[in-house]
Tab-separated table of C-alpha atoms in Angstrom:
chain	number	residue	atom	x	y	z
Y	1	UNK	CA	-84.325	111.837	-4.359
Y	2	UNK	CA	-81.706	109.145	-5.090
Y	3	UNK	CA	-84.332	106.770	-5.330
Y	4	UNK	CA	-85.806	108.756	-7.831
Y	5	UNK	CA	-82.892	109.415	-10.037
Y	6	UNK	CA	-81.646	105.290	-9.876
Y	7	UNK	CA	-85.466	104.567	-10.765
Y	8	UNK	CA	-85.193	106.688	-13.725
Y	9	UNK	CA	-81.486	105.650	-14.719
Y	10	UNK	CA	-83.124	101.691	-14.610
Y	11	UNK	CA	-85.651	102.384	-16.711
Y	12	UNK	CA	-83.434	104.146	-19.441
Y	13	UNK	CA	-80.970	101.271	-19.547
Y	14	UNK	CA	-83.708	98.418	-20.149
Y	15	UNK	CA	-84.948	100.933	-22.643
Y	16	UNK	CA	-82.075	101.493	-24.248
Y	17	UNK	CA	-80.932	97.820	-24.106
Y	18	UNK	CA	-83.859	96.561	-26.271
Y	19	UNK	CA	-83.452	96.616	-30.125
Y	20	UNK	CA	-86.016	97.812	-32.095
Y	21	UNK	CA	-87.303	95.846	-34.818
Y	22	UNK	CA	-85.621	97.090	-38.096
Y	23	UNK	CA	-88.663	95.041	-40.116
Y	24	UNK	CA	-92.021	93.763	-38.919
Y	25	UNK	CA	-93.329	90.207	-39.910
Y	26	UNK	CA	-95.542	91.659	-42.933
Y	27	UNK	CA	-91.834	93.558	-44.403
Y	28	UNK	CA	-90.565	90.010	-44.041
Y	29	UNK	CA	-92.917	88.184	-45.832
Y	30	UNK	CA	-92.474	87.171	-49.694
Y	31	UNK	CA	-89.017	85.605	-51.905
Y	32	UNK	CA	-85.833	87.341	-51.316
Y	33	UNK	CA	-82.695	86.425	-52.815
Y	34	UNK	CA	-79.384	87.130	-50.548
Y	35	UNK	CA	-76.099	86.323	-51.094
Y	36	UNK	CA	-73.231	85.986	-48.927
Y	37	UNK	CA	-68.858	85.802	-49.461
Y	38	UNK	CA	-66.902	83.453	-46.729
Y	39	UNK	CA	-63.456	83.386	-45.929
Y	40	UNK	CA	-63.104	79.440	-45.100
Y	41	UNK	CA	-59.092	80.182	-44.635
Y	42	UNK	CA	-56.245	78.539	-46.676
Y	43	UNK	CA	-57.719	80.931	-49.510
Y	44	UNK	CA	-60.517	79.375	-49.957
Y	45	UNK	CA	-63.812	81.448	-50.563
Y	46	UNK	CA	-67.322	79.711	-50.376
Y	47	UNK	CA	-69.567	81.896	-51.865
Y	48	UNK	CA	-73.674	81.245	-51.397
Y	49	UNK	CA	-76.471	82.382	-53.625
Y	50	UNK	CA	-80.254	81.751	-51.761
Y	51	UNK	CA	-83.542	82.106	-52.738
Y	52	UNK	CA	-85.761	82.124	-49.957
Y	53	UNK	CA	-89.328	82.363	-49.564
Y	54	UNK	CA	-91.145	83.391	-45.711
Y	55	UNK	CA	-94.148	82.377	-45.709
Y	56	UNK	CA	-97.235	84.050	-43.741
Y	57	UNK	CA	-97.726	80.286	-41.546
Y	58	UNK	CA	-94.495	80.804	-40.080
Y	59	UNK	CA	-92.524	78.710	-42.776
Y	60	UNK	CA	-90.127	78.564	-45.457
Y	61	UNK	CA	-88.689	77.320	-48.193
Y	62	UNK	CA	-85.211	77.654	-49.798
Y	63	UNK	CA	-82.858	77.317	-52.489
Y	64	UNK	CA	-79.034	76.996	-52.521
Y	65	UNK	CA	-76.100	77.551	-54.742
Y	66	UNK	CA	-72.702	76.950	-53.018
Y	67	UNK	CA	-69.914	77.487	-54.923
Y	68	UNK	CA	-66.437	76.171	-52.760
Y	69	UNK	CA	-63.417	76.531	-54.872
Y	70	UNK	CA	-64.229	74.791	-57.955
Y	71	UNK	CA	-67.454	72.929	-57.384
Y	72	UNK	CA	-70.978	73.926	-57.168
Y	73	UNK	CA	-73.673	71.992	-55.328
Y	74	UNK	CA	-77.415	72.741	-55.022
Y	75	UNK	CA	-78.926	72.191	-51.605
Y	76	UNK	CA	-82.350	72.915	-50.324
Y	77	UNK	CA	-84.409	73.493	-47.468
Y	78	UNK	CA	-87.172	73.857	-45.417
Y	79	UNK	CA	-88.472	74.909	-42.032
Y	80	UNK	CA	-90.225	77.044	-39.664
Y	81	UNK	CA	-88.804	81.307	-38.498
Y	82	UNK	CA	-90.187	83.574	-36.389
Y	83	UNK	CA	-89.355	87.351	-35.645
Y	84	UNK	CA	-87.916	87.813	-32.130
Y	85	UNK	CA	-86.882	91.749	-32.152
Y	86	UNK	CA	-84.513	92.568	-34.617
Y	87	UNK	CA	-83.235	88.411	-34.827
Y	88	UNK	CA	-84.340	85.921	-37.225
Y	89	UNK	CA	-84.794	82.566	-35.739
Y	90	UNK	CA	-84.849	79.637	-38.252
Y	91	UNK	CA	-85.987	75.927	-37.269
Y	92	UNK	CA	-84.249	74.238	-40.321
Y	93	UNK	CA	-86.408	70.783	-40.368
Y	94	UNK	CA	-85.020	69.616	-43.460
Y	95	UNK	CA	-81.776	70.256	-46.145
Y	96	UNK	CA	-81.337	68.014	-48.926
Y	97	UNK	CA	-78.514	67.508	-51.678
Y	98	UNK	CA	-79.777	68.278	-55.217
Y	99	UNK	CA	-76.971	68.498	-57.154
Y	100	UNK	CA	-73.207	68.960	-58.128
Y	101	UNK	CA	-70.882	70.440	-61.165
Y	102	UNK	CA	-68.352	67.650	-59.831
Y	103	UNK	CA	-69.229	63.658	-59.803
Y	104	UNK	CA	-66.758	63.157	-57.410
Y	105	UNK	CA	-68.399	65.450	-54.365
Y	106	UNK	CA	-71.645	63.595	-54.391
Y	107	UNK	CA	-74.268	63.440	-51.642
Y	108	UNK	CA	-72.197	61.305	-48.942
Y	109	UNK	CA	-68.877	64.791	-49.144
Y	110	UNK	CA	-71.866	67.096	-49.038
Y	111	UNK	CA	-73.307	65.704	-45.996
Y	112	UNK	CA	-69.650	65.473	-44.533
Y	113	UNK	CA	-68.884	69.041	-45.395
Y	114	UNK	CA	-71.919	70.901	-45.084
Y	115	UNK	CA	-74.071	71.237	-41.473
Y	116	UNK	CA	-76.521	68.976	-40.023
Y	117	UNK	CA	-79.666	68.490	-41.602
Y	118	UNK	CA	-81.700	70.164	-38.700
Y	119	UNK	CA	-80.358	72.945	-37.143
Y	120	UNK	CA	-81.778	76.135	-35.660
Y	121	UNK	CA	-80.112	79.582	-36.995
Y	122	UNK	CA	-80.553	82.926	-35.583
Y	123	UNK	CA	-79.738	86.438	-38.243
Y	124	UNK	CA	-79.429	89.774	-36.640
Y	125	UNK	CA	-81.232	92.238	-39.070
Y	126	UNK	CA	-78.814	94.926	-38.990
Y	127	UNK	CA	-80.501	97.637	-41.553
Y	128	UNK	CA	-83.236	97.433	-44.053
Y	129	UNK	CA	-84.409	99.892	-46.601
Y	130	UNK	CA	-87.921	98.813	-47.781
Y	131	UNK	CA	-86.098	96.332	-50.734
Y	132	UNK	CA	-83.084	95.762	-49.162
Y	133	UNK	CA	-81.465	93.654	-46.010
Y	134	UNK	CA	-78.403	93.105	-44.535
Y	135	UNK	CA	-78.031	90.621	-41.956
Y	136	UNK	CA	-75.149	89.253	-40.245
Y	137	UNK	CA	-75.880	85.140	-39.681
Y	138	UNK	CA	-74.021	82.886	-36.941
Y	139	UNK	CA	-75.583	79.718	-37.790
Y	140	UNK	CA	-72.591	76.730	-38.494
Y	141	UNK	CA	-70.069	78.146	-39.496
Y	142	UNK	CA	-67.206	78.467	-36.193
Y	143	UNK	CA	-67.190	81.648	-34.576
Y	144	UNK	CA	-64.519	83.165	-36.248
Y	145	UNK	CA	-66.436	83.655	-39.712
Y	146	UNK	CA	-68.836	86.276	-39.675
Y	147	UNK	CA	-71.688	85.824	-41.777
Y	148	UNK	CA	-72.914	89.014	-43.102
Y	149	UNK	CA	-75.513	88.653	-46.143
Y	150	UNK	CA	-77.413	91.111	-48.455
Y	151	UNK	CA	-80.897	89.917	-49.147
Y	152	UNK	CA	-83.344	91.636	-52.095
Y	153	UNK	CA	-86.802	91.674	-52.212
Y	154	UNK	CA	-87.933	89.674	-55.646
C-alpha cells in the first residue's frame, strides 16, 4: 500500500515538474518584433528594439537598435534556435556592428561593450496569446538584470 501511494506521489511530481510548452515550433515561426527596458545601474537605461525572423530550418536572422544613454548603434545577427519545452535556445554564430548616432563609439567600444560575437542564449516563454510573447532572457547580461521582453507577431 505504501508502495503504491510513493509510486503515485513520483509520478505526480515529474509530472508536475515539466513545463508545458506555452508555443509549438509552427506558433514560433515568422518576424516578430520585441522590445526590452534594462536597468544597467548608475541610472543608466539601455533600451533594445529587435526584429527577428525564425525560420522553419532552424535559423534566424536579426536586427538591433540599442539605445544606451545617448547613443544608438545598430547590430545584427544570425544563428541557429531550437524549442526545448517552454525555453528558447539560441546558437548566436554571428553579430556584427552596423552603425552608430555617435562617431566616437565606433565598432572597436561596441565590441568592448557589447557580448561576444558567438554566444548561446536561452528565453523562458513565460505566456503567449496567439500575437503576443513575453519572455524573460538570461543571455549576457550579469545575473542581477532580468531580461524580460515583449515580442509581436509582424
Amino acid at each position: 500500500r505504501y508502495l503504491a501511494l510513493f509510486l503515485t506521489a513520483a509520478v505526480l511530481c515529474v509530472a508536475c515538474s515539466h513545463r508545458a510548452a506555452p508555443m509549438t515550433e509552427a506558433q514560433l515561426l515568422g518576424k516578430w518584433s520585441c522590445h526590452v527596458r534594462l536597468d544597467a545601474g548608475r541610472g543608466d537605461v539601455i533600451d533594445v528594439e529587435k526584429v527577428t525572423e525564425i525560420r522553419p530550418d532552424h535559423t534566424f536572422a536579426d536586427s538591433s537598435k540599442v539605445t544606451v544613454m545617448d547613443v544608438n548603434f545598430h547590430e545584427g545577427g544570425e544563428g541557429e534556435w531550437r524549442l526545448d519545452g517552454d525555453v528558447i535556445v539560441t546558437a548566436v554564430h554571428k553579430v556584427e556592428f552596423i552603425s552608430s548616432s555617435n562617431p566616437a563609439f565606433g565598432q572597436k567600444e561596441w565590441q568592448a561593450a557589447t557580448r561576444p560575437a558567438q554566444y548561446t542564449g536561452r528565453g523562458r516563454i513565460l505566456s503567449f496569446d496567439g500575437k503576443r510573447r513575453e519572455m524573460a532572457e538570461d543571455r549576457w547580461l550579469p545575473k542581477s538584470h532580468d531580461e524580460t521582453w515583449s515580442c509581436w507577431k509582424l
